[in-house]
Amino acid sequence: MDLLLPALVADGLRTRSFGRQIHYFEAVGSTNDIAKELAQAGAPEGTIVLAEEQTQGRGRLGRTWFAPPRSCLLLSLILRPNLAVADAFRLTMLCSLSAAVAVERVSGITPAIKWPNDLLVGAKKLAGILSEASSLENSLQYAIVGIGLNVNFDPSALPEVAASATSLSALAGHEVSRVRLLQELLAEVEARYPSLWPANEDALWADWRCRLGTLGQQVTVSEGGRLEHGLAVDVAPDGSLLLQGDDGRRVTIAVGDVTLRREDS
Ligand code: BTN
Protein backbone atom coordinates (compact mmCIF):
# COMPACT_ATOMS: atom_id res chain seq x y z
CA MET A 1 0.00 0.00 0.00
CA ASP A 2 1.48 3.38 -1.01
CA LEU A 3 1.22 6.26 1.43
CA LEU A 4 0.77 9.77 0.08
CA LEU A 5 4.02 10.99 1.60
CA PRO A 6 5.06 14.35 0.10
CA ALA A 7 8.46 13.03 -0.99
CA LEU A 8 6.75 10.26 -2.98
CA VAL A 9 4.32 12.71 -4.57
CA ALA A 10 7.14 15.12 -5.48
CA ASP A 11 9.13 12.32 -7.12
CA GLY A 12 7.91 12.35 -10.74
CA LEU A 13 5.49 15.24 -10.37
CA ARG A 14 5.37 17.04 -13.74
CA THR A 15 3.77 20.30 -12.62
CA ARG A 16 5.32 23.72 -12.23
CA SER A 17 3.30 24.92 -9.25
CA PHE A 18 0.37 22.60 -8.54
CA GLY A 19 1.17 20.24 -5.69
CA ARG A 20 4.60 21.79 -5.10
CA GLN A 21 3.51 22.77 -1.58
CA ILE A 22 2.00 19.82 0.25
CA HIS A 23 0.49 19.72 3.72
CA TYR A 24 0.21 16.04 4.61
CA PHE A 25 -1.70 14.57 7.55
CA GLU A 26 -2.24 11.06 8.81
CA ALA A 27 -5.66 12.18 10.10
CA VAL A 28 -7.60 15.46 10.04
CA GLY A 29 -11.19 16.60 10.48
CA SER A 30 -11.62 17.82 6.90
CA THR A 31 -8.88 18.71 4.42
CA ASN A 32 -11.11 21.51 3.11
CA ASP A 33 -11.11 23.16 6.55
CA ILE A 34 -7.32 23.03 6.77
CA ALA A 35 -7.00 24.36 3.22
CA LYS A 36 -9.32 27.25 4.06
CA GLU A 37 -7.14 28.23 7.03
CA LEU A 38 -4.04 28.04 4.83
CA ALA A 39 -5.67 30.09 2.08
CA GLN A 40 -6.72 32.75 4.57
CA ALA A 41 -3.13 32.86 5.82
CA GLY A 42 -1.92 33.51 2.25
CA ALA A 43 -0.92 30.04 0.97
CA PRO A 44 -0.13 30.22 -2.75
CA GLU A 45 -2.22 28.80 -5.54
CA GLY A 46 -1.52 25.13 -6.13
CA THR A 47 -0.96 24.31 -2.45
CA ILE A 48 -2.59 21.00 -1.55
CA VAL A 49 -3.74 19.41 1.68
CA LEU A 50 -3.64 15.62 1.77
CA ALA A 51 -4.93 13.26 4.42
CA GLU A 52 -4.87 9.51 4.86
CA GLU A 53 -8.05 9.77 6.93
CA GLN A 54 -10.74 12.34 7.69
CA THR A 55 -12.79 12.25 10.86
CA GLN A 56 -15.24 14.90 9.64
CA GLY A 57 -15.08 14.61 5.87
CA ARG A 58 -17.72 16.80 4.27
CA GLY A 59 -19.73 16.25 1.11
CA ARG A 60 -22.01 18.53 -0.90
CA LEU A 61 -25.34 19.68 0.48
CA GLY A 62 -24.34 19.11 4.11
CA ARG A 63 -23.60 15.40 3.72
CA THR A 64 -20.70 13.56 5.34
CA TRP A 65 -17.97 11.93 3.25
CA PHE A 66 -16.81 8.50 4.33
CA ALA A 67 -13.50 6.95 3.27
CA PRO A 68 -11.56 4.11 4.89
CA PRO A 69 -8.10 5.22 6.14
CA ARG A 70 -5.08 5.03 3.81
CA SER A 71 -7.13 3.86 0.86
CA CYS A 72 -8.41 6.91 -1.02
CA LEU A 73 -7.41 10.26 -2.38
CA LEU A 74 -8.60 12.88 0.09
CA LEU A 75 -7.27 16.22 -1.02
CA SER A 76 -8.02 19.90 -1.12
CA LEU A 77 -6.48 22.19 -3.68
CA ILE A 78 -6.12 25.93 -3.16
CA LEU A 79 -6.86 27.96 -6.28
CA ARG A 80 -6.68 31.71 -6.76
CA PRO A 81 -8.09 32.25 -10.25
CA ASN A 82 -8.90 35.72 -11.42
CA LEU A 83 -12.55 34.87 -11.97
CA ALA A 84 -15.87 36.54 -11.30
CA VAL A 85 -18.08 34.75 -8.80
CA ALA A 86 -20.56 34.17 -11.62
CA ASP A 87 -17.90 32.08 -13.41
CA ALA A 88 -16.93 29.94 -10.42
CA PHE A 89 -18.70 26.96 -11.98
CA ARG A 90 -15.79 26.66 -14.39
CA LEU A 91 -13.68 25.36 -11.46
CA THR A 92 -16.16 22.53 -11.07
CA MET A 93 -15.82 21.72 -14.76
CA LEU A 94 -12.03 21.92 -14.62
CA CYS A 95 -11.61 19.65 -11.60
CA SER A 96 -14.23 17.01 -12.44
CA LEU A 97 -12.90 16.74 -15.99
CA SER A 98 -9.29 16.54 -14.78
CA ALA A 99 -10.18 13.86 -12.24
CA ALA A 100 -11.95 11.79 -14.91
CA VAL A 101 -8.98 12.08 -17.28
CA ALA A 102 -6.49 11.17 -14.52
CA VAL A 103 -8.50 8.10 -13.54
CA GLU A 104 -8.65 6.96 -17.13
CA ARG A 105 -4.95 7.51 -17.71
CA VAL A 106 -3.81 5.65 -14.60
CA SER A 107 -6.36 2.82 -14.38
CA GLY A 108 -7.87 2.48 -17.87
CA ILE A 109 -11.33 2.94 -16.35
CA THR A 110 -13.50 5.65 -17.90
CA PRO A 111 -15.81 7.30 -15.39
CA ALA A 112 -18.74 9.44 -16.43
CA ILE A 113 -19.35 12.83 -14.85
CA LYS A 114 -22.68 13.09 -13.09
CA TRP A 115 -23.82 16.68 -13.23
CA PRO A 116 -22.40 18.78 -11.78
CA ASN A 117 -19.23 17.01 -10.66
CA ASP A 118 -19.45 13.48 -9.29
CA LEU A 119 -17.56 10.70 -11.04
CA LEU A 120 -19.63 7.59 -11.57
CA VAL A 121 -18.96 4.17 -12.99
CA GLY A 122 -22.30 2.64 -13.84
CA ALA A 123 -24.65 3.90 -11.16
CA LYS A 124 -21.98 3.92 -8.44
CA LYS A 125 -19.97 6.83 -7.18
CA LEU A 126 -16.21 6.81 -7.63
CA ALA A 127 -15.46 10.38 -6.62
CA GLY A 128 -17.07 13.53 -5.29
CA ILE A 129 -15.98 17.15 -5.34
CA LEU A 130 -16.78 19.86 -2.84
CA SER A 131 -15.83 23.36 -4.02
CA GLU A 132 -15.92 26.22 -1.55
CA ALA A 133 -15.03 29.77 -2.44
CA SER A 134 -14.37 33.05 -0.73
CA SER A 135 -15.17 36.21 -2.62
CA LEU A 136 -14.71 39.94 -2.36
CA GLU A 137 -17.41 41.94 -4.08
CA ASN A 138 -17.87 40.02 -7.34
CA SER A 139 -14.42 38.40 -7.57
CA LEU A 140 -13.15 35.13 -6.19
CA GLN A 141 -10.46 35.62 -3.55
CA TYR A 142 -9.67 31.93 -3.40
CA ALA A 143 -11.38 28.62 -3.97
CA ILE A 144 -10.87 25.33 -2.21
CA VAL A 145 -11.60 22.31 -4.36
CA GLY A 146 -11.94 19.22 -2.20
CA ILE A 147 -11.75 15.89 -4.00
CA GLY A 148 -12.55 12.49 -2.53
CA LEU A 149 -11.68 9.61 -4.85
CA ASN A 150 -12.26 5.97 -3.92
CA VAL A 151 -9.13 4.04 -4.80
CA ASN A 152 -8.12 0.90 -2.91
CA PHE A 153 -10.86 -0.68 -0.82
CA ASP A 154 -13.61 -3.19 -1.18
CA PRO A 155 -16.92 -1.30 -1.06
CA SER A 156 -18.94 -4.48 -0.66
CA ALA A 157 -17.30 -4.99 2.75
CA LEU A 158 -18.45 -1.59 4.01
CA PRO A 159 -22.13 -1.21 4.85
CA GLU A 160 -21.79 2.61 4.83
CA VAL A 161 -21.14 2.68 1.09
CA ALA A 162 -21.81 -0.78 -0.34
CA ALA A 163 -25.01 0.21 -2.13
CA SER A 164 -23.85 3.48 -3.58
CA ALA A 165 -20.06 3.57 -4.08
CA THR A 166 -17.38 1.82 -6.03
CA SER A 167 -13.58 2.00 -5.98
CA LEU A 168 -10.84 1.73 -8.59
CA SER A 169 -9.44 -1.47 -7.09
CA ALA A 170 -12.89 -3.06 -7.14
CA LEU A 171 -13.31 -2.10 -10.78
CA ALA A 172 -9.79 -2.89 -11.97
CA GLY A 173 -9.30 -6.04 -9.91
CA HIS A 174 -5.99 -4.78 -8.51
CA GLU A 175 -4.64 -1.93 -6.41
CA VAL A 176 -4.02 1.38 -8.14
CA SER A 177 -1.23 3.77 -7.17
CA ARG A 178 -2.69 6.73 -5.31
CA VAL A 179 0.56 8.63 -5.82
CA ARG A 180 0.38 8.27 -9.62
CA LEU A 181 -3.27 9.18 -9.61
CA LEU A 182 -2.56 12.34 -7.65
CA GLN A 183 0.36 13.26 -9.91
CA GLU A 184 -1.80 12.86 -13.03
CA LEU A 185 -4.64 14.81 -11.47
CA LEU A 186 -2.39 17.74 -10.57
CA ALA A 187 -0.76 17.70 -14.02
CA GLU A 188 -4.14 17.70 -15.71
CA VAL A 189 -5.54 20.55 -13.60
CA GLU A 190 -2.44 22.62 -14.25
CA ALA A 191 -2.44 21.89 -18.00
CA ARG A 192 -6.12 22.77 -18.34
CA TYR A 193 -5.98 25.78 -16.02
CA PRO A 194 -5.79 28.34 -18.87
CA SER A 195 -9.12 26.97 -20.12
CA LEU A 196 -10.74 28.77 -17.18
CA TRP A 197 -10.38 32.11 -18.92
CA PRO A 198 -13.35 33.41 -20.88
CA ALA A 199 -11.47 33.32 -24.19
CA ASN A 200 -11.04 29.53 -23.84
CA GLU A 201 -14.24 28.63 -22.06
CA ASP A 202 -15.78 26.77 -24.98
CA ALA A 203 -13.04 24.13 -24.97
CA LEU A 204 -13.45 23.44 -21.26
CA TRP A 205 -17.22 23.32 -21.55
CA ALA A 206 -17.09 21.03 -24.59
CA ASP A 207 -14.70 18.53 -22.96
CA TRP A 208 -16.70 18.49 -19.71
CA ARG A 209 -19.98 18.12 -21.61
CA CYS A 210 -18.61 15.15 -23.60
CA ARG A 211 -18.05 13.23 -20.38
CA LEU A 212 -21.40 14.03 -18.78
CA GLY A 213 -23.28 10.78 -18.29
CA THR A 214 -26.37 12.67 -17.15
CA LEU A 215 -27.39 13.92 -20.60
CA GLY A 216 -30.16 11.97 -22.27
CA GLN A 217 -31.31 10.46 -18.96
CA GLN A 218 -34.65 10.80 -17.22
CA VAL A 219 -33.77 12.48 -13.93
CA THR A 220 -35.12 14.09 -10.82
CA VAL A 221 -33.23 17.19 -9.71
CA SER A 222 -33.64 18.58 -6.23
CA GLU A 223 -32.93 22.28 -6.15
CA GLY A 224 -33.28 24.07 -2.82
CA GLY A 225 -36.13 21.82 -1.63
CA ARG A 226 -37.92 21.85 -5.02
CA LEU A 227 -38.03 18.73 -7.19
CA GLU A 228 -37.94 18.89 -10.98
CA HIS A 229 -38.54 15.78 -13.08
CA GLY A 230 -37.65 15.46 -16.72
CA LEU A 231 -35.16 14.63 -19.42
CA ALA A 232 -31.65 16.06 -19.01
CA VAL A 233 -31.33 17.62 -22.43
CA ASP A 234 -28.12 19.63 -22.31
CA VAL A 235 -25.86 21.89 -20.30
CA ALA A 236 -25.31 25.56 -20.96
CA PRO A 237 -21.81 27.07 -21.21
CA ASP A 238 -22.26 28.46 -17.68
CA GLY A 239 -22.68 24.86 -16.45
CA SER A 240 -26.39 24.96 -15.72
CA LEU A 241 -28.46 21.88 -16.55
CA LEU A 242 -31.30 22.14 -19.07
CA LEU A 243 -34.26 19.89 -18.32
CA GLN A 244 -37.21 19.14 -20.54
CA GLY A 245 -39.89 18.78 -17.87
CA ASP A 246 -42.60 16.11 -18.05
CA ASP A 247 -45.07 18.87 -18.88
CA GLY A 248 -42.93 20.03 -21.80
CA ARG A 249 -41.53 23.08 -20.00
CA ARG A 250 -37.80 23.78 -20.36
CA VAL A 251 -36.19 24.37 -16.96
CA THR A 252 -32.67 25.66 -16.33
CA ILE A 253 -31.06 24.48 -13.10
CA ALA A 254 -27.96 26.18 -11.73
CA VAL A 255 -27.39 24.14 -8.55
CA GLY A 256 -28.91 20.85 -7.54
CA ASP A 257 -28.61 17.16 -6.95
CA VAL A 258 -29.51 14.67 -9.67
CA THR A 259 -30.95 11.19 -9.27
CA LEU A 260 -31.86 8.87 -12.12
CA ARG A 261 -35.52 7.92 -12.46
CA ARG A 262 -35.07 4.20 -12.87
CA GLU A 263 -38.48 3.02 -11.75
CA ASP A 264 -40.52 5.25 -14.05
CA SER A 265 -38.14 5.87 -16.91
C1 BTN B 1 -19.69 15.02 -2.56
O1 BTN B 1 -19.76 14.20 -3.47
O2 BTN B 1 -20.64 15.25 -1.83
C2 BTN B 1 -18.40 15.75 -2.37
C3 BTN B 1 -17.42 14.97 -1.56
C4 BTN B 1 -16.11 15.69 -1.33
C5 BTN B 1 -15.19 14.94 -0.41
C6 BTN B 1 -13.83 15.55 -0.32
S1 BTN B 1 -12.69 14.52 0.52
C7 BTN B 1 -11.52 15.80 0.58
C8 BTN B 1 -12.28 17.08 0.86
N1 BTN B 1 -12.44 17.29 2.28
C9 BTN B 1 -13.71 17.19 2.67
O3 BTN B 1 -14.13 17.32 3.83
N2 BTN B 1 -14.49 16.95 1.60
C10 BTN B 1 -13.72 16.89 0.37
Short mmCIF file of N, CA, C and O in Angstrom, two decimals, residues 56-140:
data_model
loop_
_atom_site.label_atom_id
_atom_site.label_comp_id
_atom_site.label_asym_id
_atom_site.label_seq_id
_atom_site.Cartn_x
_atom_site.Cartn_y
_atom_site.Cartn_z
N GLN A 56 -14.02 14.12 9.91
CA GLN A 56 -15.24 14.90 9.64
C GLN A 56 -15.28 15.32 8.18
O GLN A 56 -15.47 16.49 7.85
N GLY A 57 -15.07 14.32 7.31
CA GLY A 57 -15.08 14.61 5.87
C GLY A 57 -16.46 15.12 5.46
O GLY A 57 -17.49 14.58 5.88
N ARG A 58 -16.45 16.16 4.66
CA ARG A 58 -17.72 16.80 4.27
C ARG A 58 -18.01 16.58 2.80
O ARG A 58 -17.10 16.62 1.97
N GLY A 59 -19.28 16.36 2.49
CA GLY A 59 -19.73 16.25 1.11
C GLY A 59 -20.58 17.45 0.74
O GLY A 59 -20.74 18.38 1.54
N ARG A 60 -21.12 17.44 -0.47
CA ARG A 60 -22.01 18.53 -0.90
C ARG A 60 -23.31 18.46 -0.13
O ARG A 60 -23.69 17.42 0.39
N LEU A 61 -23.99 19.58 -0.08
CA LEU A 61 -25.34 19.68 0.48
C LEU A 61 -25.40 19.15 1.91
O LEU A 61 -26.35 18.47 2.31
N GLY A 62 -24.33 19.43 2.68
CA GLY A 62 -24.34 19.11 4.11
C GLY A 62 -24.14 17.64 4.44
O GLY A 62 -24.29 17.22 5.59
N ARG A 63 -23.78 16.83 3.45
CA ARG A 63 -23.60 15.40 3.72
C ARG A 63 -22.23 15.14 4.31
O ARG A 63 -21.34 15.98 4.23
N THR A 64 -22.04 13.93 4.89
CA THR A 64 -20.70 13.56 5.34
C THR A 64 -20.04 12.74 4.22
O THR A 64 -20.72 12.18 3.37
N TRP A 65 -18.72 12.71 4.26
CA TRP A 65 -17.97 11.93 3.25
C TRP A 65 -17.18 10.86 3.98
O TRP A 65 -16.33 11.17 4.81
N PHE A 66 -17.47 9.62 3.66
CA PHE A 66 -16.81 8.50 4.33
C PHE A 66 -15.72 7.92 3.43
O PHE A 66 -15.95 7.73 2.23
N ALA A 67 -14.56 7.64 4.02
CA ALA A 67 -13.50 6.95 3.27
C ALA A 67 -12.66 6.16 4.26
O ALA A 67 -12.22 6.72 5.27
N PRO A 68 -12.42 4.89 4.00
CA PRO A 68 -11.56 4.11 4.89
C PRO A 68 -10.14 4.67 4.89
O PRO A 68 -9.66 5.12 3.84
N PRO A 69 -9.45 4.66 6.05
CA PRO A 69 -8.10 5.22 6.14
C PRO A 69 -7.13 4.62 5.12
O PRO A 69 -7.22 3.44 4.79
N ARG A 70 -6.21 5.45 4.65
CA ARG A 70 -5.08 5.03 3.81
C ARG A 70 -5.48 4.33 2.51
O ARG A 70 -4.71 3.53 1.98
N SER A 71 -6.67 4.61 2.02
CA SER A 71 -7.13 3.86 0.86
C SER A 71 -7.61 4.73 -0.29
O SER A 71 -7.85 4.23 -1.38
N CYS A 72 -7.76 6.05 -0.03
CA CYS A 72 -8.41 6.91 -1.02
C CYS A 72 -7.55 8.13 -1.30
O CYS A 72 -6.53 8.34 -0.66
N LEU A 73 -7.99 8.92 -2.26
CA LEU A 73 -7.41 10.26 -2.38
C LEU A 73 -8.35 11.21 -1.66
O LEU A 73 -9.54 11.31 -2.02
N LEU A 74 -7.84 11.87 -0.65
CA LEU A 74 -8.60 12.88 0.09
C LEU A 74 -7.75 14.14 0.01
O LEU A 74 -6.71 14.23 0.69
N LEU A 75 -8.14 15.06 -0.85
CA LEU A 75 -7.27 16.22 -1.02
C LEU A 75 -8.07 17.48 -1.23
O LEU A 75 -9.21 17.44 -1.69
N SER A 76 -7.45 18.58 -0.85
CA SER A 76 -8.02 19.90 -1.12
C SER A 76 -6.95 20.74 -1.79
O SER A 76 -5.80 20.77 -1.35
N LEU A 77 -7.39 21.39 -2.86
CA LEU A 77 -6.48 22.19 -3.68
C LEU A 77 -6.86 23.66 -3.54
O LEU A 77 -8.05 24.00 -3.64
N ILE A 78 -5.86 24.48 -3.27
CA ILE A 78 -6.12 25.93 -3.16
C ILE A 78 -5.91 26.58 -4.53
O ILE A 78 -4.84 26.42 -5.14
N LEU A 79 -6.95 27.27 -4.99
CA LEU A 79 -6.86 27.96 -6.28
C LEU A 79 -7.14 29.44 -6.07
O LEU A 79 -7.96 29.81 -5.21
N ARG A 80 -6.46 30.25 -6.85
CA ARG A 80 -6.68 31.71 -6.76
C ARG A 80 -6.89 32.27 -8.17
O ARG A 80 -6.13 33.13 -8.63
N PRO A 81 -7.89 31.77 -8.88
CA PRO A 81 -8.09 32.25 -10.25
C PRO A 81 -8.70 33.63 -10.27
O PRO A 81 -9.49 33.97 -9.37
N ASN A 82 -8.33 34.39 -11.27
CA ASN A 82 -8.90 35.72 -11.42
C ASN A 82 -10.24 35.60 -12.14
O ASN A 82 -10.35 35.83 -13.34
N LEU A 83 -11.24 35.16 -11.38
CA LEU A 83 -12.55 34.87 -11.97
C LEU A 83 -13.64 35.62 -11.23
O LEU A 83 -13.54 35.81 -10.01
N ALA A 84 -14.68 35.98 -11.95
CA ALA A 84 -15.87 36.54 -11.30
C ALA A 84 -16.61 35.41 -10.60
O ALA A 84 -16.54 34.25 -11.02
N VAL A 85 -17.31 35.76 -9.53
CA VAL A 85 -18.08 34.75 -8.80
C VAL A 85 -19.04 34.02 -9.75
O VAL A 85 -19.22 32.81 -9.66
N ALA A 86 -19.60 34.77 -10.69
CA ALA A 86 -20.56 34.17 -11.62
C ALA A 86 -19.92 33.08 -12.49
O ALA A 86 -20.62 32.24 -13.05
N ASP A 87 -18.58 33.08 -12.58
CA ASP A 87 -17.90 32.08 -13.41
C ASP A 87 -17.27 30.96 -12.59
O ASP A 87 -16.52 30.13 -13.12
N ALA A 88 -17.58 30.93 -11.30
CA ALA A 88 -16.93 29.94 -10.42
C ALA A 88 -17.25 28.51 -10.85
O ALA A 88 -16.48 27.59 -10.55
N PHE A 89 -18.34 28.32 -11.55
CA PHE A 89 -18.70 26.96 -11.98
C PHE A 89 -17.61 26.34 -12.85
O PHE A 89 -17.49 25.12 -12.93
N ARG A 90 -16.83 27.20 -13.50
CA ARG A 90 -15.79 26.66 -14.39
C ARG A 90 -14.76 25.84 -13.59
O ARG A 90 -14.11 24.95 -14.13
N LEU A 91 -14.59 26.16 -12.30
CA LEU A 91 -13.68 25.36 -11.46
C LEU A 91 -14.21 23.94 -11.29
O LEU A 91 -13.45 22.97 -11.26
N THR A 92 -15.52 23.85 -11.17
CA THR A 92 -16.16 22.53 -11.07
C THR A 92 -15.92 21.73 -12.34
O THR A 92 -15.58 20.55 -12.31
N MET A 93 -16.08 22.40 -13.48
CA MET A 93 -15.82 21.72 -14.76
C MET A 93 -14.36 21.28 -14.84
O MET A 93 -14.06 20.14 -15.19
N LEU A 94 -13.47 22.20 -14.51
CA LEU A 94 -12.03 21.92 -14.62
C LEU A 94 -11.64 20.70 -13.77
O LEU A 94 -10.93 19.81 -14.24
N CYS A 95 -12.09 20.68 -12.53
CA CYS A 95 -11.61 19.65 -11.60
C CYS A 95 -12.29 18.31 -11.84
O CYS A 95 -11.65 17.26 -11.76
N SER A 96 -13.59 18.31 -12.18
CA SER A 96 -14.23 17.01 -12.44
C SER A 96 -13.67 16.40 -13.72
O SER A 96 -13.40 15.20 -13.79
N LEU A 97 -13.47 17.23 -14.73
CA LEU A 97 -12.90 16.74 -15.99
C LEU A 97 -11.48 16.22 -15.76
O LEU A 97 -11.11 15.13 -16.22
N SER A 98 -10.68 16.96 -15.03
CA SER A 98 -9.29 16.54 -14.78
C SER A 98 -9.25 15.24 -13.98
O SER A 98 -8.41 14.37 -14.24
N ALA A 99 -10.15 15.10 -13.03
CA ALA A 99 -10.18 13.86 -12.24
C ALA A 99 -10.56 12.68 -13.13
O ALA A 99 -9.95 11.60 -13.05
N ALA A 100 -11.53 12.88 -14.02
CA ALA A 100 -11.95 11.79 -14.91
C ALA A 100 -10.79 11.39 -15.84
O ALA A 100 -10.53 10.20 -16.05
N VAL A 101 -10.09 12.38 -16.36
CA VAL A 101 -8.98 12.08 -17.28
C VAL A 101 -7.85 11.36 -16.52
O VAL A 101 -7.27 10.38 -17.02
N ALA A 102 -7.56 11.81 -15.30
CA ALA A 102 -6.49 11.17 -14.52
C ALA A 102 -6.83 9.72 -14.20
O ALA A 102 -5.98 8.82 -14.30
N VAL A 103 -8.08 9.48 -13.83
CA VAL A 103 -8.50 8.10 -13.54
C VAL A 103 -8.32 7.22 -14.76
O VAL A 103 -7.78 6.11 -14.70
N GLU A 104 -8.74 7.74 -15.89
CA GLU A 104 -8.65 6.96 -17.13
C GLU A 104 -7.20 6.66 -17.48
O GLU A 104 -6.84 5.54 -17.83
N ARG A 105 -6.35 7.67 -17.33
CA ARG A 105 -4.95 7.51 -17.71
C ARG A 105 -4.23 6.49 -16.82
O ARG A 105 -3.44 5.69 -17.28
N VAL A 106 -4.56 6.50 -15.53
CA VAL A 106 -3.81 5.65 -14.60
C VAL A 106 -4.42 4.24 -14.51
O VAL A 106 -3.69 3.26 -14.36
N SER A 107 -5.73 4.13 -14.62
CA SER A 107 -6.36 2.82 -14.38
C SER A 107 -6.99 2.20 -15.62
O SER A 107 -7.35 1.03 -15.60
N GLY A 108 -7.18 3.01 -16.68
CA GLY A 108 -7.87 2.48 -17.87
C GLY A 108 -9.38 2.48 -17.72
O GLY A 108 -10.10 2.10 -18.64
N ILE A 109 -9.87 2.90 -16.57
CA ILE A 109 -11.33 2.94 -16.35
C ILE A 109 -11.85 4.33 -16.72
O ILE A 109 -11.24 5.34 -16.36
N THR A 110 -12.96 4.36 -17.45
CA THR A 110 -13.50 5.65 -17.90
C THR A 110 -14.75 6.00 -17.10
O THR A 110 -15.81 5.45 -17.34
N PRO A 111 -14.61 6.91 -16.14
CA PRO A 111 -15.81 7.30 -15.39
C PRO A 111 -16.62 8.34 -16.17
O PRO A 111 -16.08 9.06 -17.00
N ALA A 112 -17.90 8.38 -15.88
CA ALA A 112 -18.74 9.44 -16.43
C ALA A 112 -18.88 10.52 -15.36
O ALA A 112 -18.78 10.23 -14.16
N ILE A 113 -19.10 11.74 -15.81
CA ILE A 113 -19.35 12.83 -14.85
C ILE A 113 -20.87 12.92 -14.66
O ILE A 113 -21.61 13.00 -15.63
N LYS A 114 -21.26 12.86 -13.40
CA LYS A 114 -22.68 13.09 -13.09
C LYS A 114 -22.82 14.56 -12.74
O LYS A 114 -22.11 15.04 -11.86
N TRP A 115 -23.69 15.24 -13.46
CA TRP A 115 -23.82 16.68 -13.23
C TRP A 115 -24.09 16.98 -11.76
O TRP A 115 -24.91 16.31 -11.16
N PRO A 116 -23.40 17.94 -11.13
CA PRO A 116 -22.40 18.78 -11.78
C PRO A 116 -20.98 18.22 -11.74
O PRO A 116 -20.19 18.55 -12.60
N ASN A 117 -20.65 17.35 -10.75
CA ASN A 117 -19.23 17.01 -10.66
C ASN A 117 -18.88 15.70 -10.00
O ASN A 117 -17.72 15.47 -9.65
N ASP A 118 -19.82 14.80 -9.82
CA ASP A 118 -19.45 13.48 -9.29
C ASP A 118 -18.85 12.64 -10.42
O ASP A 118 -19.22 12.81 -11.58
N LEU A 119 -17.98 11.71 -10.06
CA LEU A 119 -17.56 10.70 -11.04
C LEU A 119 -18.27 9.41 -10.72
O LEU A 119 -18.25 8.94 -9.57
N LEU A 120 -18.90 8.85 -11.73
CA LEU A 120 -19.63 7.59 -11.57
C LEU A 120 -19.06 6.54 -12.51
O LEU A 120 -18.61 6.86 -13.60
N VAL A 121 -19.16 5.28 -12.06
CA VAL A 121 -18.96 4.17 -12.99
C VAL A 121 -20.22 3.33 -12.86
O VAL A 121 -20.54 2.85 -11.76
N GLY A 122 -20.94 3.19 -13.94
CA GLY A 122 -22.30 2.64 -13.84
C GLY A 122 -23.10 3.59 -12.97
O GLY A 122 -23.02 4.81 -13.12
N ALA A 123 -23.83 3.03 -12.02
CA ALA A 123 -24.65 3.90 -11.16
C ALA A 123 -23.91 4.23 -9.87
O ALA A 123 -24.46 4.88 -8.98
N LYS A 124 -22.66 3.77 -9.74
CA LYS A 124 -21.98 3.92 -8.44
C LYS A 124 -20.94 5.03 -8.44
O LYS A 124 -20.27 5.27 -9.44
N LYS A 125 -20.81 5.63 -7.28
CA LYS A 125 -19.97 6.83 -7.18
C LYS A 125 -18.51 6.45 -6.95
O LYS A 125 -18.18 5.68 -6.05
N LEU A 126 -17.66 7.02 -7.77
CA LEU A 126 -16.21 6.81 -7.63
C LEU A 126 -15.56 8.00 -6.95
O LEU A 126 -14.58 7.85 -6.23
N ALA A 127 -16.08 9.18 -7.19
CA ALA A 127 -15.46 10.38 -6.62
C ALA A 127 -16.49 11.50 -6.46
O ALA A 127 -17.48 11.55 -7.19
N GLY A 128 -16.22 12.36 -5.50
CA GLY A 128 -17.07 13.53 -5.29
C GLY A 128 -16.19 14.76 -5.10
O GLY A 128 -15.02 14.65 -4.70
N ILE A 129 -16.74 15.90 -5.43
CA ILE A 129 -15.98 17.15 -5.34
C ILE A 129 -16.80 18.18 -4.56
O ILE A 129 -18.00 18.35 -4.81
N LEU A 130 -16.13 18.81 -3.62
CA LEU A 130 -16.78 19.86 -2.84
C LEU A 130 -15.97 21.14 -3.02
O LEU A 130 -14.86 21.26 -2.52
N SER A 131 -16.53 22.09 -3.78
CA SER A 131 -15.83 23.36 -4.02
C SER A 131 -16.39 24.42 -3.08
O SER A 131 -17.61 24.56 -2.96
N GLU A 132 -15.49 25.16 -2.46
CA GLU A 132 -15.92 26.22 -1.55
C GLU A 132 -15.08 27.46 -1.87
O GLU A 132 -13.86 27.36 -1.99
N ALA A 133 -15.77 28.59 -2.00
CA ALA A 133 -15.03 29.77 -2.44
C ALA A 133 -15.23 30.93 -1.48
O ALA A 133 -16.24 31.01 -0.77
N SER A 134 -14.25 31.81 -1.47
CA SER A 134 -14.37 33.05 -0.73
C SER A 134 -14.28 34.18 -1.75
O SER A 134 -13.44 34.15 -2.65
N SER A 135 -15.17 35.16 -1.61
CA SER A 135 -15.17 36.21 -2.62
C SER A 135 -15.15 37.59 -1.98
O SER A 135 -15.51 37.77 -0.81
N LEU A 136 -14.72 38.54 -2.77
CA LEU A 136 -14.71 39.94 -2.36
C LEU A 136 -15.43 40.69 -3.46
O LEU A 136 -15.02 40.62 -4.62
N GLU A 137 -16.53 41.35 -3.08
CA GLU A 137 -17.41 41.94 -4.08
C GLU A 137 -17.76 40.85 -5.11
O GLU A 137 -18.25 39.81 -4.73
N ASN A 138 -17.45 41.04 -6.39
CA ASN A 138 -17.87 40.02 -7.34
C ASN A 138 -16.74 39.09 -7.79
O ASN A 138 -16.92 38.30 -8.70
N SER A 139 -15.57 39.20 -7.12
CA SER A 139 -14.42 38.40 -7.57
C SER A 139 -14.09 37.31 -6.56
O SER A 139 -14.21 37.51 -5.35
N LEU A 140 -13.61 36.19 -7.09
CA LEU A 140 -13.15 35.13 -6.19
C LEU A 140 -11.84 35.56 -5.55
O LEU A 140 -10.94 36.04 -6.24
#
